[in-house]
Amino acid sequence: MHVNAAASNLQQHKARNKTRHKARHEASNKARHKASNKACHKVRHKASNKARHKARHKARHKASNKTRHETRHKARHEASNKASNKTRHETRHKARNKARHKASNKASNKTRHETRHKARNKARHKARHKARHKAQKGPQCA
């Protein structure tokens, strides 16, 4: 009798806990199922989404209600639409600055007379370099 009472007590305890935690279990299960379903759907629709995006992208390149003249500078506009952290004032002289930077990269602090023999000097330096390299390698055994 005593054993049975203990057993039934345990059963009651288990049942009470089960109902108490049921909501929590259901919520976590629901979340888990939702996540796995989402992943599954994502994979299932991947190909069709890809095709749809591709088609949309193509369509964007195709017809537009712009005139030929407006479309002509599309690339230029797209480039300028790209975000930049420069202000309008900095961007305004972009082309001019680009040319200036290019020129300063090219420009050298050599005089006309020094530049005149550039090719000759280049050859001389190359020969000197080769000779030094040969000397480092040491005599070649035949």
XYZ file of N, CA and C in Angstrom:
426
model
N 0.845 -1.188 0.000
C 0.000 0.000 0.000
C 0.892 1.254 0.000
N 1.861 1.205 0.886
C 2.752 2.345 1.027
C 3.508 2.606 -0.286
N 3.959 1.489 -0.906
C 4.702 1.608 -2.167
C 3.801 2.204 -3.250
N 2.581 1.708 -3.290
C 1.628 2.206 -4.286
C 1.347 3.694 -4.111
N 1.226 4.109 -2.863
C 0.951 5.525 -2.581
C 2.109 6.391 -3.077
N 3.316 5.908 -2.819
C 4.503 6.648 -3.255
C 4.545 6.733 -4.778
N 4.214 5.587 -5.391
C 4.228 5.541 -6.852
C 3.206 6.511 -7.433
N 2.007 6.502 -6.849
C 0.971 7.383 -7.391
C 1.336 8.847 -7.134
N 1.999 9.068 -6.002
C 2.483 10.425 -5.700
C 3.441 10.920 -6.791
N 4.339 10.002 -7.134
C 5.336 10.311 -8.160
C 4.653 10.595 -9.496
N 3.660 9.763 -9.808
C 2.913 9.943 -11.063
C 2.265 11.326 -11.099
N 1.644 11.671 -9.968
C 0.981 12.975 -9.893
C 1.986 14.121 -10.090
N 3.105 13.948 -9.432
C 4.173 14.955 -9.514
C 4.634 15.135 -10.966
N 4.850 13.997 -11.615
C 5.290 14.016 -13.021
C 4.250 14.705 -13.903
N 2.983 14.319 -13.674
C 1.904 14.880 -14.485
C 1.824 16.392 -14.297
N 1.968 16.827 -13.044
C 1.897 18.258 -12.751
C 3.025 19.008 -13.460
N 4.225 18.425 -13.386
C 5.382 19.054 -14.043
C 5.196 19.117 -15.550
N 4.632 18.035 -16.073
C 4.443 17.942 -17.523
C 3.567 19.098 -18.011
N 2.446 19.303 -17.332
C 1.539 20.374 -17.757
C 2.172 21.732 -17.509
N 2.946 21.829 -16.419
C 3.560 23.107 -16.082
C 4.579 23.519 -17.162
N 5.342 22.544 -17.644
C 6.405 22.868 -18.608
C 5.975 22.711 -20.056
N 4.734 22.298 -20.245
C 4.259 22.015 -21.602
C 4.379 23.253 -22.506
N 3.916 24.367 -21.989
C 3.918 25.598 -22.786
C 5.338 25.968 -23.211
N 6.282 25.824 -22.260
C 7.667 26.178 -22.560
C 8.226 25.275 -23.658
N 7.942 23.969 -23.527
C 8.432 23.014 -24.531
C 7.830 23.317 -25.893
N 6.529 23.591 -25.883
C 5.854 23.852 -27.157
C 6.438 25.076 -27.837
N 6.714 26.114 -27.046
C 7.267 27.345 -27.611
C 8.632 27.094 -28.244
N 9.475 26.341 -27.519
C 10.826 26.107 -28.050
C 10.769 25.201 -29.276
N 9.856 24.218 -29.224
C 9.708 23.340 -30.388
C 9.258 24.121 -31.602
N 8.288 25.014 -31.360
C 7.748 25.814 -32.452
C 8.858 26.638 -33.101
N 9.674 27.250 -32.257
C 10.771 28.085 -32.755
C 11.753 27.246 -33.563
N 12.055 26.048 -33.035
C 13.006 25.184 -33.722
C 12.468 24.760 -35.087
N 11.182 24.370 -35.096
C 10.574 23.930 -36.354
C 10.527 25.068 -37.361
N 10.220 26.235 -36.847
C 10.124 27.401 -37.722
C 11.475 27.658 -38.408
N 12.533 27.565 -37.611
C 13.878 27.811 -38.143
C 14.240 26.784 -39.206
N 13.944 25.500 -38.913
C 14.328 24.466 -39.878
C 13.482 24.579 -41.146
N 12.202 24.933 -40.968
C 11.341 25.104 -42.144
C 11.832 26.250 -43.013
N 12.234 27.310 -42.343
C 12.706 28.478 -43.059
C 13.915 28.107 -43.927
N 14.842 27.367 -43.305
C 16.048 26.951 -44.026
C 15.676 26.084 -45.218
N 14.725 25.182 -44.985
C 14.288 24.269 -46.032
C 13.682 25.056 -47.197
N 12.813 26.013 -46.853
C 12.162 26.809 -47.893
C 13.176 27.628 -48.659
N 14.146 28.133 -47.927
C 15.183 28.945 -48.553
C 15.872 28.143 -49.654
N 16.226 26.917 -49.325
C 16.912 26.055 -50.291
C 15.979 25.732 -51.454
N 14.711 25.477 -51.098
C 13.754 25.078 -52.120
C 13.548 26.196 -53.143
N 13.539 27.441 -52.656
C 13.230 28.551 -53.556
C 14.477 29.211 -54.125
N 15.633 28.678 -53.774
C 16.874 29.342 -54.159
C 16.981 29.511 -55.675
N 16.748 28.422 -56.393
C 16.912 28.462 -57.843
C 15.922 29.420 -58.482
N 14.652 29.335 -58.049
C 13.644 30.199 -58.673
C 13.903 31.664 -58.347
N 14.362 31.906 -57.111
C 14.684 33.286 -56.742
C 15.824 33.810 -57.594
N 16.804 32.940 -57.795
C 17.972 33.328 -58.584
C 17.532 33.729 -59.989
N 16.673 32.892 -60.566
C 16.187 33.160 -61.923
C 15.403 34.467 -61.955
N 14.588 34.659 -60.916
C 13.761 35.862 -60.886
C 14.623 37.121 -60.783
N 15.650 37.031 -59.932
C 16.535 38.188 -59.777
C 17.288 38.471 -61.069
N 17.704 37.394 -61.717
C 18.444 37.545 -62.962
C 17.582 38.239 -64.012
N 16.329 37.791 -64.080
C 15.400 38.357 -65.056
C 15.160 39.835 -64.763
N 15.018 40.127 -63.475
C 14.764 41.522 -63.089
C 15.955 42.388 -63.463
N 17.144 41.835 -63.238
C 18.386 42.547 -63.538
C 18.487 42.816 -65.043
N 18.157 41.785 -65.823
C 18.197 41.915 -67.281
C 17.220 42.983 -67.743
N 16.019 42.932 -67.179
C 14.974 43.869 -67.569
C 15.407 45.302 -67.280
N 16.141 45.439 -66.176
C 16.590 46.771 -65.795
C 17.547 47.327 -66.847
N 18.333 46.438 -67.451
C 19.286 46.887 -68.464
C 18.587 47.159 -69.784
N 17.447 46.494 -69.969
C 16.723 46.629 -71.233
C 15.967 47.945 -71.288
N 14.726 47.847 -71.730
C 13.931 49.028 -72.017
C 13.863 49.989 -70.845
N 13.826 51.248 -71.180
C 13.632 52.268 -70.163
C 12.936 53.426 -70.850
N 12.377 54.307 -70.059
C 11.670 55.421 -70.682
C 12.582 56.632 -70.830
N 13.867 56.358 -70.843
C 14.824 57.431 -71.063
C 15.108 57.553 -72.549
N 15.467 58.728 -72.953
C 15.811 58.925 -74.361
C 17.238 58.433 -74.578
N 17.610 58.380 -75.817
C 18.953 57.918 -76.159
C 19.992 58.829 -75.516
N 19.680 60.138 -75.494
C 20.635 61.101 -74.954
C 20.806 60.934 -73.448
N 19.715 60.612 -72.791
C 19.798 60.426 -71.345
C 20.561 59.156 -71.001
N 20.363 58.128 -71.834
C 20.982 56.832 -71.557
C 22.474 56.881 -71.839
N 22.863 57.798 -72.694
C 24.240 57.841 -73.169
C 25.255 57.910 -72.031
N 24.893 58.616 -70.984
C 25.857 58.798 -69.893
C 25.548 57.922 -68.694
N 24.885 56.802 -68.948
C 24.449 55.912 -67.872
C 25.618 55.519 -66.947
N 26.715 55.097 -67.568
C 27.856 54.632 -66.781
C 28.378 55.749 -65.889
N 28.416 56.946 -66.461
C 28.933 58.079 -65.703
C 28.038 58.350 -64.490
N 26.710 58.290 -64.742
C 25.776 58.549 -63.644
C 25.881 57.464 -62.579
N 25.994 56.228 -63.036
C 26.080 55.126 -62.084
C 27.303 55.283 -61.200
N 28.400 55.689 -61.808
C 29.627 55.863 -61.042
C 29.448 56.967 -60.016
N 28.756 58.030 -60.420
C 28.598 59.135 -59.480
C 27.582 58.806 -58.405
N 26.709 57.828 -58.696
C 25.728 57.428 -57.687
C 26.358 56.560 -56.614
N 27.489 55.979 -56.932
C 28.169 55.149 -55.952
C 28.543 56.019 -54.759
N 28.302 55.484 -53.586
C 28.518 56.293 -52.391
C 29.977 56.668 -52.249
N 30.170 57.856 -51.763
C 31.533 58.292 -51.506
C 31.494 59.095 -50.227
N 32.567 59.081 -49.497
C 32.550 59.854 -48.252
C 33.189 61.225 -48.459
N 33.266 61.629 -49.720
C 33.784 62.960 -50.007
C 32.614 63.933 -50.073
N 32.883 65.167 -49.763
C 31.828 66.168 -49.838
C 31.676 66.615 -51.281
N 30.636 67.379 -51.515
C 30.386 67.870 -52.871
C 31.570 68.718 -53.332
N 32.135 69.482 -52.407
C 33.226 70.386 -52.769
C 34.479 69.610 -53.154
N 34.698 68.522 -52.439
C 35.893 67.723 -52.757
C 35.720 67.028 -54.101
N 34.487 66.572 -54.350
C 34.230 65.815 -55.570
C 34.254 66.719 -56.790
N 33.940 68.001 -56.573
C 33.756 68.920 -57.686
C 35.000 68.998 -58.575
N 36.162 68.943 -57.969
C 37.387 69.102 -58.747
C 38.091 67.774 -58.967
N 37.307 66.708 -58.944
C 37.879 65.370 -59.016
C 38.774 65.201 -60.253
N 38.236 65.579 -61.419
C 38.972 65.385 -62.672
C 40.255 66.200 -62.670
N 40.118 67.454 -62.204
C 41.286 68.331 -62.196
C 42.369 67.774 -61.272
N 41.927 67.311 -60.096
C 42.888 66.765 -59.129
C 43.522 65.478 -59.646
N 42.706 64.680 -60.328
C 43.208 63.421 -60.857
C 44.362 63.701 -61.819
N 44.145 64.682 -62.704
C 45.168 65.044 -63.682
C 46.415 65.558 -62.969
N 46.173 66.358 -61.929
C 47.309 66.932 -61.207
C 48.123 65.830 -60.519
N 47.389 64.876 -59.894
C 48.095 63.791 -59.209
C 48.871 62.940 -60.193
N 48.234 62.687 -61.339
C 48.886 61.885 -62.358
C 50.172 62.567 -62.797
N 50.070 63.881 -63.023
C 51.222 64.654 -63.477
C 52.326 64.624 -62.435
N 51.938 64.737 -61.158
C 52.971 64.793 -60.126
C 53.621 63.425 -59.961
N 52.879 62.379 -60.271
C 53.485 61.052 -60.198
C 54.491 60.859 -61.323
N 54.122 61.447 -62.452
C 55.006 61.323 -63.605
C 56.231 62.202 -63.408
N 55.959 63.449 -63.025
C 57.015 64.448 -62.945
C 58.162 63.935 -62.099
N 59.313 64.311 -62.478
C 60.481 63.851 -61.740
C 61.301 65.072 -61.374
N 62.143 64.933 -60.412
C 62.945 66.090 -60.007
C 64.297 66.086 -60.719
N 64.321 65.401 -61.839
C 65.554 65.423 -62.636
C 65.485 66.562 -63.647
N 66.611 67.064 -63.991
C 66.634 68.147 -64.976
C 66.581 67.544 -66.368
N 66.420 68.430 -67.350
C 66.361 67.976 -68.738
C 67.659 67.260 -69.116
N 68.780 67.780 -68.600
C 70.077 67.201 -68.964
C 70.242 65.800 -68.380
N 69.726 65.613 -67.165
C 69.844 64.292 -66.547
C 68.956 63.283 -67.267
N 67.787 63.759 -67.687
C 66.827 62.857 -68.321
C 67.317 62.450 -69.707
N 68.127 63.306 -70.308
C 68.533 63.108 -71.694
C 69.236 61.763 -71.891
N 69.994 61.343 -70.887
C 70.795 60.126 -71.045
C 70.176 58.942 -70.305
N 68.861 58.998 -70.139
C 68.171 57.982 -69.362
C 68.458 56.567 -69.869
N 68.321 56.386 -71.185
C 68.495 55.057 -71.766
C 69.926 54.556 -71.564
N 70.870 55.492 -71.787
C 72.279 55.108 -71.648
C 72.582 54.670 -70.215
N 72.068 55.462 -69.258
C 72.292 55.142 -67.843
C 71.627 53.830 -67.449
N 70.437 53.632 -67.991
C 69.692 52.423 -67.671
C 70.511 51.196 -68.073
N 71.086 51.265 -69.280
C 71.889 50.154 -69.779
C 73.118 49.936 -68.896
N 73.726 51.056 -68.499
C 74.925 50.961 -67.669
C 74.598 50.309 -66.326
N 73.461 50.741 -65.729
C 73.064 50.179 -64.434
C 72.755 48.689 -64.547
N 72.118 48.344 -65.645
C 71.752 46.950 -65.858
C 73.020 46.083 -65.945
N 73.992 46.580 -66.690
C 75.250 45.848 -66.860
C 75.962 45.687 -65.517
N 75.958 46.769 -64.731
C 76.619 46.742 -63.435
C 75.948 45.701 -62.522
N 74.624 45.694 -62.587
C 73.851 44.766 -61.767
C 74.176 43.316 -62.152
N 74.226 43.065 -63.444
C 74.520 41.727 -63.944
C 75.898 41.263 -63.486
N 76.864 42.173 -63.592
C 78.239 41.849 -63.216
C 78.315 41.502 -61.727
N 77.607 42.306 -60.908
C 77.631 42.068 -59.470
C 77.024 40.705 -59.150
N 75.945 40.400 -59.851
C 75.253 39.137 -59.636
C 76.174 37.956 -59.999
N 76.868 38.126 -61.095
C 77.781 37.079 -61.567
C 78.897 36.858 -60.556
N 79.415 37.962 -60.008
C 80.509 37.889 -59.039
C 80.061 37.157 -57.770
N 78.803 37.413 -57.377
C 78.274 36.771 -56.172
C 78.152 35.263 -56.362
N 77.768 34.880 -57.572
C 77.570 33.458 -57.849
C 78.880 32.689 -57.812
N 79.988 33.387 -58.108
C 81.285 32.739 -58.082
C 81.595 32.081 -59.416
N 82.794 31.525 -59.537
C 83.180 30.922 -60.828
C 82.337 29.678 -61.111
N 81.978 29.552 -62.362
C 81.175 28.397 -62.776
C 82.100 27.231 -63.107
N 81.851 26.089 -62.534
C 82.672 24.918 -62.821
C 82.182 24.269 -64.108
N 83.094 24.076 -65.022
C 82.724 23.496 -66.310
C 82.670 21.986 -66.196
